[in-house]
Amino acid sequence: MIRVFHVLRLSLWPLLIRGAVLISFVRLYISMKVGFNLLILIAVLVILNWFKDVSRERDLLVEHRFLNNIFFKTGIILFITSEVIFFVSFFWCYFDFVLVVDFELGGVWPPKGIQRINPFRIPLLNTLILLSSGVLITWRHFSILNNDWFYSVITLFFTLVLGLYFLFIQFEEYVDASYNFIRRGYGRIFFLATGFHGFHVLLGCLLIRGRLFRMLRLRCDSLSHYNFEFSAWYWHFVDVVWLFLFIFIYWWGF
């Protein structure tokens, strides 16, 4: 009987990432404070080391087979689906605030005293930045399918630059905001939704940085680019989530 795929070795990375994320959310729920969370940093480091092991299994040990790649694709689809449900909970909470306004909030939304951010300034600029990065990463996909290594590296590099620029501008937006996380319901849902989106952009930048390093060292071709496909799917997911954030949280009712 011919073995069509290789059973990979056991790894502790999935267990560690689950523990770090679980404790991080429990700590956030109990304290209800936004600040630097060391466990989030540990989770990011675990993800990077996990992906490094997966790349090593494929490139150096050549342990991946066709069915292994199918399993990886199924896993990333399930992961993105879980992230979609995660953000749906934020929008559900936001619509509950908007459509059923609490008397304690003054009977209006946003609550009285809240000066909303102009959606046609920084938020619109960030929208253009993310959409441009989505175009670049799609261009990179077509380039790698055509084995065009130069444009693959250039477009991936500028996608990374735009992602980091998005995070920098979002940080400036937080600094200039007239409200904070503990300022009624509006501040909480705003910073939770946009903040977690920013964390996903940061994670996407780390994934793209890994793919860029892989391209510079290994020059993966049209037959060996599964890792990039996963990163591209994740980046497009981040783009779509931001469009919903821009429409409903920034623009709607302005």
PDB file of C-alpha atoms in Angstrom:
ATOM      1  CA  MET A   1       0.000   0.000   0.000  1.00  0.00           C
ATOM      2  CA  ILE A   2       1.433   3.368  -1.039  1.00  0.00           C
ATOM      3  CA  ARG A   3       1.547   6.106   1.602  1.00  0.00           C
ATOM      4  CA  VAL A   4       0.160   9.291   0.058  1.00  0.00           C
ATOM      5  CA  PHE A   5       0.951  11.519   2.993  1.00  0.00           C
ATOM      6  CA  HIS A   6       3.273  11.679   5.950  1.00  0.00           C
ATOM      7  CA  VAL A   7       2.026  11.799   9.546  1.00  0.00           C
ATOM      8  CA  LEU A   8       3.765  14.810  11.046  1.00  0.00           C
ATOM      9  CA  ARG A   9       5.446  14.735  14.428  1.00  0.00           C
ATOM     10  CA  LEU A  10       3.658  15.940  17.540  1.00  0.00           C
ATOM     11  CA  SER A  11       4.088  19.615  18.395  1.00  0.00           C
ATOM     12  CA  LEU A  12       3.461  21.597  21.585  1.00  0.00           C
ATOM     13  CA  TRP A  13       2.852  24.886  19.715  1.00  0.00           C
ATOM     14  CA  PRO A  14      -0.949  24.406  19.282  1.00  0.00           C
ATOM     15  CA  LEU A  15      -1.346  23.671  23.015  1.00  0.00           C
ATOM     16  CA  LEU A  16       0.731  26.702  24.005  1.00  0.00           C
ATOM     17  CA  ILE A  17      -1.133  29.088  21.701  1.00  0.00           C
ATOM     18  CA  ARG A  18      -4.495  27.905  23.022  1.00  0.00           C
ATOM     19  CA  GLY A  19      -3.385  28.427  26.612  1.00  0.00           C
ATOM     20  CA  ALA A  20      -1.921  31.889  25.987  1.00  0.00           C
ATOM     21  CA  VAL A  21      -4.976  33.146  24.098  1.00  0.00           C
ATOM     22  CA  LEU A  22      -7.422  31.702  26.637  1.00  0.00           C
ATOM     23  CA  ILE A  23      -5.659  33.284  29.622  1.00  0.00           C
ATOM     24  CA  SER A  24      -5.329  36.592  27.736  1.00  0.00           C
ATOM     25  CA  PHE A  25      -9.077  36.843  27.109  1.00  0.00           C
ATOM     26  CA  VAL A  26      -9.918  35.818  30.672  1.00  0.00           C
ATOM     27  CA  ARG A  27      -7.558  38.482  31.992  1.00  0.00           C
ATOM     28  CA  LEU A  28      -9.056  41.102  29.670  1.00  0.00           C
ATOM     29  CA  TYR A  29     -12.592  40.169  30.695  1.00  0.00           C
ATOM     30  CA  ILE A  30     -11.820  40.314  34.426  1.00  0.00           C
ATOM     31  CA  SER A  31      -9.850  43.535  34.420  1.00  0.00           C
ATOM     32  CA  MET A  32     -11.651  45.318  31.526  1.00  0.00           C
ATOM     33  CA  LYS A  33      -8.527  47.356  30.943  1.00  0.00           C
ATOM     34  CA  VAL A  34      -6.597  47.884  27.739  1.00  0.00           C
ATOM     35  CA  GLY A  35      -2.856  47.826  28.010  1.00  0.00           C
ATOM     36  CA  PHE A  36       0.202  45.791  27.185  1.00  0.00           C
ATOM     37  CA  ASN A  37      -0.502  42.126  27.693  1.00  0.00           C
ATOM     38  CA  LEU A  38       2.566  39.923  27.884  1.00  0.00           C
ATOM     39  CA  LEU A  39       0.529  36.831  27.034  1.00  0.00           C
ATOM     40  CA  ILE A  40      -0.487  38.359  23.704  1.00  0.00           C
ATOM     41  CA  LEU A  41       3.214  38.773  22.892  1.00  0.00           C
ATOM     42  CA  ILE A  42       3.820  35.155  23.905  1.00  0.00           C
ATOM     43  CA  ALA A  43       0.965  34.065  21.611  1.00  0.00           C
ATOM     44  CA  VAL A  44       2.515  35.940  18.670  1.00  0.00           C
ATOM     45  CA  LEU A  45       5.944  34.374  19.343  1.00  0.00           C
ATOM     46  CA  VAL A  46       4.385  30.914  19.522  1.00  0.00           C
ATOM     47  CA  ILE A  47       2.622  31.471  16.183  1.00  0.00           C
ATOM     48  CA  LEU A  48       5.893  32.559  14.537  1.00  0.00           C
ATOM     49  CA  ASN A  49       7.780  29.526  15.859  1.00  0.00           C
ATOM     50  CA  TRP A  50       4.944  27.228  14.836  1.00  0.00           C
ATOM     51  CA  PHE A  51       5.011  28.563  11.271  1.00  0.00           C
ATOM     52  CA  LYS A  52       8.786  28.267  11.253  1.00  0.00           C
ATOM     53  CA  ASP A  53       8.499  24.559  12.103  1.00  0.00           C
ATOM     54  CA  VAL A  54       5.889  24.047   9.378  1.00  0.00           C
ATOM     55  CA  SER A  55       8.161  25.715   6.794  1.00  0.00           C
ATOM     56  CA  ARG A  56      11.100  23.604   7.979  1.00  0.00           C
ATOM     57  CA  GLU A  57       9.047  20.428   7.607  1.00  0.00           C
ATOM     58  CA  ARG A  58       8.211  21.363   4.029  1.00  0.00           C
ATOM     59  CA  ASP A  59      11.464  22.858   2.748  1.00  0.00           C
ATOM     60  CA  LEU A  60      14.213  20.985   4.598  1.00  0.00           C
ATOM     61  CA  LEU A  61      12.660  17.697   5.664  1.00  0.00           C
ATOM     62  CA  VAL A  62      10.288  17.452   2.667  1.00  0.00           C
ATOM     63  CA  GLU A  63       7.651  15.771   4.824  1.00  0.00           C
ATOM     64  CA  HIS A  64       4.540  17.383   3.335  1.00  0.00           C
ATOM     65  CA  ARG A  65       2.474  15.522   0.781  1.00  0.00           C
ATOM     66  CA  PHE A  66      -0.683  16.346  -1.178  1.00  0.00           C
ATOM     67  CA  LEU A  67      -3.055  15.410   1.643  1.00  0.00           C
ATOM     68  CA  ASN A  68      -0.984  17.381   4.152  1.00  0.00           C
ATOM     69  CA  ASN A  69      -1.480  20.490   2.022  1.00  0.00           C
ATOM     70  CA  ILE A  70      -5.227  19.783   1.845  1.00  0.00           C
ATOM     71  CA  PHE A  71      -5.315  19.575   5.643  1.00  0.00           C
ATOM     72  CA  PHE A  72      -3.419  22.866   5.936  1.00  0.00           C
ATOM     73  CA  LYS A  73      -5.882  24.598   3.621  1.00  0.00           C
ATOM     74  CA  THR A  74      -8.821  23.198   5.559  1.00  0.00           C
ATOM     75  CA  GLY A  75      -7.243  24.391   8.793  1.00  0.00           C
ATOM     76  CA  ILE A  76      -6.720  27.961   7.591  1.00  0.00           C
ATOM     77  CA  ILE A  77     -10.298  28.093   6.247  1.00  0.00           C
ATOM     78  CA  LEU A  78     -11.642  26.980   9.622  1.00  0.00           C
ATOM     79  CA  PHE A  79      -9.377  29.496  11.371  1.00  0.00           C
ATOM     80  CA  ILE A  80     -10.599  32.398   9.222  1.00  0.00           C
ATOM     81  CA  THR A  81     -14.197  31.236   9.758  1.00  0.00           C
ATOM     82  CA  SER A  82     -13.678  31.379  13.521  1.00  0.00           C
ATOM     83  CA  GLU A  83     -12.231  34.887  13.157  1.00  0.00           C
ATOM     84  CA  VAL A  84     -15.296  35.958  11.161  1.00  0.00           C
ATOM     85  CA  ILE A  85     -17.530  34.766  13.997  1.00  0.00           C
ATOM     86  CA  PHE A  86     -15.265  36.611  16.455  1.00  0.00           C
ATOM     87  CA  PHE A  87     -15.824  39.932  14.688  1.00  0.00           C
ATOM     88  CA  VAL A  88     -19.519  39.231  14.181  1.00  0.00           C
ATOM     89  CA  SER A  89     -19.828  39.331  17.980  1.00  0.00           C
ATOM     90  CA  PHE A  90     -18.425  42.886  17.987  1.00  0.00           C
ATOM     91  CA  PHE A  91     -20.856  44.043  15.314  1.00  0.00           C
ATOM     92  CA  TRP A  92     -23.703  42.332  17.138  1.00  0.00           C
ATOM     93  CA  CYS A  93     -22.809  44.263  20.285  1.00  0.00           C
ATOM     94  CA  TYR A  94     -22.490  47.510  18.320  1.00  0.00           C
ATOM     95  CA  PHE A  95     -25.894  47.118  16.653  1.00  0.00           C
ATOM     96  CA  ASP A  96     -27.418  46.370  20.049  1.00  0.00           C
ATOM     97  CA  PHE A  97     -26.086  49.728  21.287  1.00  0.00           C
ATOM     98  CA  VAL A  98     -27.233  51.591  18.166  1.00  0.00           C
ATOM     99  CA  LEU A  99     -30.686  50.099  17.609  1.00  0.00           C
ATOM    100  CA  VAL A 100     -31.682  49.795  21.271  1.00  0.00           C
ATOM    101  CA  VAL A 101     -30.228  52.882  22.913  1.00  0.00           C
ATOM    102  CA  ASP A 102     -29.884  52.633  26.684  1.00  0.00           C
ATOM    103  CA  PHE A 103     -31.445  55.398  28.807  1.00  0.00           C
ATOM    104  CA  GLU A 104     -28.179  55.669  30.755  1.00  0.00           C
ATOM    105  CA  LEU A 105     -26.456  56.726  27.529  1.00  0.00           C
ATOM    106  CA  GLY A 106     -28.776  59.704  27.169  1.00  0.00           C
ATOM    107  CA  GLY A 107     -31.221  58.047  24.806  1.00  0.00           C
ATOM    108  CA  VAL A 108     -29.058  58.867  21.778  1.00  0.00           C
ATOM    109  CA  TRP A 109     -26.191  57.217  19.945  1.00  0.00           C
ATOM    110  CA  PRO A 110     -23.400  58.062  20.154  1.00  0.00           C
ATOM    111  CA  PRO A 111     -23.815  59.160  23.788  1.00  0.00           C
ATOM    112  CA  LYS A 112     -23.815  62.847  24.584  1.00  0.00           C
ATOM    113  CA  GLY A 113     -20.357  64.304  25.003  1.00  0.00           C
ATOM    114  CA  ILE A 114     -18.758  61.927  22.470  1.00  0.00           C
ATOM    115  CA  GLN A 115     -17.033  63.684  19.592  1.00  0.00           C
ATOM    116  CA  ARG A 116     -16.783  61.088  16.855  1.00  0.00           C
ATOM    117  CA  ILE A 117     -13.804  60.799  14.551  1.00  0.00           C
ATOM    118  CA  ASN A 118     -14.392  62.238  11.093  1.00  0.00           C
ATOM    119  CA  PRO A 119     -14.627  59.148   8.830  1.00  0.00           C
ATOM    120  CA  PHE A 120     -13.404  61.074   5.784  1.00  0.00           C
ATOM    121  CA  ARG A 121      -9.994  61.829   7.262  1.00  0.00           C
ATOM    122  CA  ILE A 122      -7.836  59.195   8.951  1.00  0.00           C
ATOM    123  CA  PRO A 123     -10.354  56.299   8.587  1.00  0.00           C
ATOM    124  CA  LEU A 124     -10.762  56.941   4.843  1.00  0.00           C
ATOM    125  CA  LEU A 125      -6.979  57.129   4.430  1.00  0.00           C
ATOM    126  CA  ASN A 126      -6.594  53.817   6.261  1.00  0.00           C
ATOM    127  CA  THR A 127      -9.265  52.313   4.013  1.00  0.00           C
ATOM    128  CA  LEU A 128      -7.350  53.351   0.901  1.00  0.00           C
ATOM    129  CA  ILE A 129      -4.133  51.971   2.416  1.00  0.00           C
ATOM    130  CA  LEU A 130      -5.617  48.548   3.150  1.00  0.00           C
ATOM    131  CA  LEU A 131      -7.384  48.311  -0.214  1.00  0.00           C
ATOM    132  CA  SER A 132      -4.109  49.202  -1.954  1.00  0.00           C
ATOM    133  CA  SER A 133      -2.295  46.529   0.030  1.00  0.00           C
ATOM    134  CA  GLY A 134      -4.965  44.021  -1.009  1.00  0.00           C
ATOM    135  CA  VAL A 135      -4.372  44.903  -4.670  1.00  0.00           C
ATOM    136  CA  LEU A 136      -0.616  44.492  -4.213  1.00  0.00           C
ATOM    137  CA  ILE A 137      -0.860  41.110  -2.541  1.00  0.00           C
ATOM    138  CA  THR A 138      -3.180  39.918  -5.342  1.00  0.00           C
ATOM    139  CA  TRP A 139      -0.656  41.199  -7.889  1.00  0.00           C
ATOM    140  CA  ARG A 140       2.002  39.265  -6.020  1.00  0.00           C
ATOM    141  CA  HIS A 141      -0.089  36.105  -6.302  1.00  0.00           C
ATOM    142  CA  PHE A 142      -0.290  36.404 -10.096  1.00  0.00           C
ATOM    143  CA  SER A 143       3.435  37.183 -10.220  1.00  0.00           C
ATOM    144  CA  ILE A 144       4.398  34.059  -8.328  1.00  0.00           C
ATOM    145  CA  LEU A 145       2.088  31.943 -10.494  1.00  0.00           C
ATOM    146  CA  ASN A 146       4.057  33.267 -13.483  1.00  0.00           C
ATOM    147  CA  ASN A 147       7.367  32.614 -11.672  1.00  0.00           C
ATOM    148  CA  ASP A 148       8.147  36.350 -11.729  1.00  0.00           C
ATOM    149  CA  TRP A 149      10.382  36.518  -8.677  1.00  0.00           C
ATOM    150  CA  PHE A 150      11.215  40.256  -8.914  1.00  0.00           C
ATOM    151  CA  TYR A 151       7.628  41.567  -8.883  1.00  0.00           C
ATOM    152  CA  SER A 152       6.706  38.965  -6.279  1.00  0.00           C
ATOM    153  CA  VAL A 153       9.269  40.394  -3.856  1.00  0.00           C
ATOM    154  CA  ILE A 154       8.526  44.060  -4.675  1.00  0.00           C
ATOM    155  CA  THR A 155       4.751  43.793  -4.278  1.00  0.00           C
ATOM    156  CA  LEU A 156       5.082  41.752  -1.075  1.00  0.00           C
ATOM    157  CA  PHE A 157       7.504  44.307   0.370  1.00  0.00           C
ATOM    158  CA  PHE A 158       5.179  47.236  -0.306  1.00  0.00           C
ATOM    159  CA  THR A 159       2.233  45.268   1.109  1.00  0.00           C
ATOM    160  CA  LEU A 160       4.206  44.960   4.337  1.00  0.00           C
ATOM    161  CA  VAL A 161       5.064  48.680   4.300  1.00  0.00           C
ATOM    162  CA  LEU A 162       1.405  49.651   3.828  1.00  0.00           C
ATOM    163  CA  GLY A 163       0.333  47.353   6.653  1.00  0.00           C
ATOM    164  CA  LEU A 164       2.842  48.918   9.057  1.00  0.00           C
ATOM    165  CA  TYR A 165       1.840  52.402   7.908  1.00  0.00           C
ATOM    166  CA  PHE A 166      -1.805  51.522   8.636  1.00  0.00           C
ATOM    167  CA  LEU A 167      -0.862  50.561  12.204  1.00  0.00           C
ATOM    168  CA  PHE A 168       1.095  53.787  12.689  1.00  0.00           C
ATOM    169  CA  ILE A 169      -1.840  55.930  11.536  1.00  0.00           C
ATOM    170  CA  GLN A 170      -4.278  53.983  13.699  1.00  0.00           C
ATOM    171  CA  PHE A 171      -2.054  54.597  16.715  1.00  0.00           C
ATOM    172  CA  GLU A 172      -2.123  58.328  15.960  1.00  0.00           C
ATOM    173  CA  GLU A 173      -5.914  58.113  15.740  1.00  0.00           C
ATOM    174  CA  TYR A 174      -6.110  56.541  19.197  1.00  0.00           C
ATOM    175  CA  VAL A 175      -3.868  59.234  20.663  1.00  0.00           C
ATOM    176  CA  ASP A 176      -6.027  62.045  19.227  1.00  0.00           C
ATOM    177  CA  ALA A 177      -9.386  60.461  20.165  1.00  0.00           C
ATOM    178  CA  SER A 178     -11.518  62.505  22.580  1.00  0.00           C
ATOM    179  CA  TYR A 179     -12.697  59.367  24.417  1.00  0.00           C
ATOM    180  CA  ASN A 180     -11.084  56.267  25.887  1.00  0.00           C
ATOM    181  CA  PHE A 181     -11.890  52.645  26.625  1.00  0.00           C
ATOM    182  CA  ILE A 182     -13.727  53.340  29.877  1.00  0.00           C
ATOM    183  CA  ARG A 183     -15.835  56.197  28.447  1.00  0.00           C
ATOM    184  CA  ARG A 184     -19.292  54.610  28.316  1.00  0.00           C
ATOM    185  CA  GLY A 185     -20.259  51.941  25.819  1.00  0.00           C
ATOM    186  CA  TYR A 186     -19.074  53.754  22.720  1.00  0.00           C
ATOM    187  CA  GLY A 187     -15.420  53.852  23.755  1.00  0.00           C
ATOM    188  CA  ARG A 188     -15.425  50.196  24.733  1.00  0.00           C
ATOM    189  CA  ILE A 189     -16.904  48.837  21.525  1.00  0.00           C
ATOM    190  CA  PHE A 190     -14.841  51.222  19.385  1.00  0.00           C
ATOM    191  CA  PHE A 191     -11.479  50.309  20.880  1.00  0.00           C
ATOM    192  CA  LEU A 192     -12.277  46.604  21.147  1.00  0.00           C
ATOM    193  CA  ALA A 193     -13.405  46.268  17.520  1.00  0.00           C
ATOM    194  CA  THR A 194     -10.747  48.483  15.928  1.00  0.00           C
ATOM    195  CA  GLY A 195      -8.056  47.388  18.392  1.00  0.00           C
ATOM    196  CA  PHE A 196      -8.513  43.689  17.688  1.00  0.00           C
ATOM    197  CA  HIS A 197      -8.577  44.479  13.989  1.00  0.00           C
ATOM    198  CA  GLY A 198      -5.253  46.275  14.444  1.00  0.00           C
ATOM    199  CA  PHE A 199      -3.898  43.188  16.208  1.00  0.00           C
ATOM    200  CA  HIS A 200      -4.955  41.080  13.223  1.00  0.00           C
ATOM    201  CA  VAL A 201      -3.205  43.539  10.891  1.00  0.00           C
ATOM    202  CA  LEU A 202      -0.063  43.164  13.017  1.00  0.00           C
ATOM    203  CA  LEU A 203      -0.318  39.385  12.804  1.00  0.00           C
ATOM    204  CA  GLY A 204      -0.830  39.661   9.034  1.00  0.00           C
ATOM    205  CA  CYS A 205       2.305  41.820   8.782  1.00  0.00           C
ATOM    206  CA  LEU A 206       4.281  39.167  10.666  1.00  0.00           C
ATOM    207  CA  LEU A 207       3.022  36.497   8.277  1.00  0.00           C
ATOM    208  CA  ILE A 208       3.905  38.611   5.246  1.00  0.00           C
ATOM    209  CA  ARG A 209       7.327  39.341   6.702  1.00  0.00           C
ATOM    210  CA  GLY A 210       7.883  35.586   7.006  1.00  0.00           C
ATOM    211  CA  ARG A 211       6.790  35.018   3.412  1.00  0.00           C
ATOM    212  CA  LEU A 212       9.083  37.821   2.231  1.00  0.00           C
ATOM    213  CA  PHE A 213      12.027  36.263   4.051  1.00  0.00           C
ATOM    214  CA  ARG A 214      11.130  32.920   2.495  1.00  0.00           C
ATOM    215  CA  MET A 215      11.086  34.448  -0.971  1.00  0.00           C
ATOM    216  CA  LEU A 216      14.474  36.098  -0.494  1.00  0.00           C
ATOM    217  CA  ARG A 217      16.076  32.862   0.709  1.00  0.00           C
ATOM    218  CA  LEU A 218      14.300  30.074  -1.160  1.00  0.00           C
ATOM    219  CA  ARG A 219      12.649  31.702  -4.160  1.00  0.00           C
ATOM    220  CA  CYS A 220       9.522  29.575  -3.918  1.00  0.00           C
ATOM    221  CA  ASP A 221       7.809  29.076  -7.265  1.00  0.00           C
ATOM    222  CA  SER A 222       4.303  28.535  -8.612  1.00  0.00           C
ATOM    223  CA  LEU A 223       4.308  24.925  -7.361  1.00  0.00           C
ATOM    224  CA  SER A 224       5.451  25.728  -3.829  1.00  0.00           C
ATOM    225  CA  HIS A 225       3.604  28.712  -2.408  1.00  0.00           C
ATOM    226  CA  TYR A 226       0.997  27.346  -0.036  1.00  0.00           C
ATOM    227  CA  ASN A 227       2.316  29.452   2.860  1.00  0.00           C
ATOM    228  CA  PHE A 228       1.830  32.602   0.825  1.00  0.00           C
ATOM    229  CA  GLU A 229      -1.712  31.621  -0.150  1.00  0.00           C
ATOM    230  CA  PHE A 230      -2.608  31.278   3.514  1.00  0.00           C
ATOM    231  CA  SER A 231      -1.148  34.712   4.260  1.00  0.00           C
ATOM    232  CA  ALA A 232      -2.999  36.249   1.287  1.00  0.00           C
ATOM    233  CA  TRP A 233      -6.342  34.769   2.391  1.00  0.00           C
ATOM    234  CA  TYR A 234      -5.783  36.136   5.878  1.00  0.00           C
ATOM    235  CA  TRP A 235      -4.861  39.585   4.532  1.00  0.00           C
ATOM    236  CA  HIS A 236      -7.990  39.763   2.378  1.00  0.00           C
ATOM    237  CA  PHE A 237     -10.027  38.787   5.434  1.00  0.00           C
ATOM    238  CA  VAL A 238      -8.467  41.730   7.312  1.00  0.00           C
ATOM    239  CA  ASP A 239      -9.357  44.048   4.401  1.00  0.00           C
ATOM    240  CA  VAL A 240     -12.999  42.967   4.362  1.00  0.00           C
ATOM    241  CA  VAL A 241     -13.366  43.346   8.134  1.00  0.00           C
ATOM    242  CA  TRP A 242     -11.997  46.882   7.923  1.00  0.00           C
ATOM    243  CA  LEU A 243     -14.544  47.811   5.250  1.00  0.00           C
ATOM    244  CA  PHE A 244     -17.341  46.781   7.619  1.00  0.00           C
ATOM    245  CA  LEU A 245     -15.702  48.701  10.472  1.00  0.00           C
ATOM    246  CA  PHE A 246     -15.395  51.805   8.313  1.00  0.00           C
ATOM    247  CA  ILE A 247     -19.004  51.645   7.108  1.00  0.00           C
ATOM    248  CA  PHE A 248     -20.764  50.875  10.378  1.00  0.00           C
ATOM    249  CA  ILE A 249     -18.560  52.255  13.155  1.00  0.00           C
ATOM    250  CA  TYR A 250     -17.017  55.294  11.458  1.00  0.00           C
ATOM    251  CA  TRP A 251     -19.382  56.365   8.686  1.00  0.00           C
ATOM    252  CA  TRP A 252     -22.867  55.178   9.676  1.00  0.00           C
ATOM    253  CA  GLY A 253     -24.737  57.922  11.492  1.00  0.00           C
ATOM    254  CA  PHE A 254     -21.922  60.452  11.241  1.00  0.00           C
TER     255      PHE A 254
END
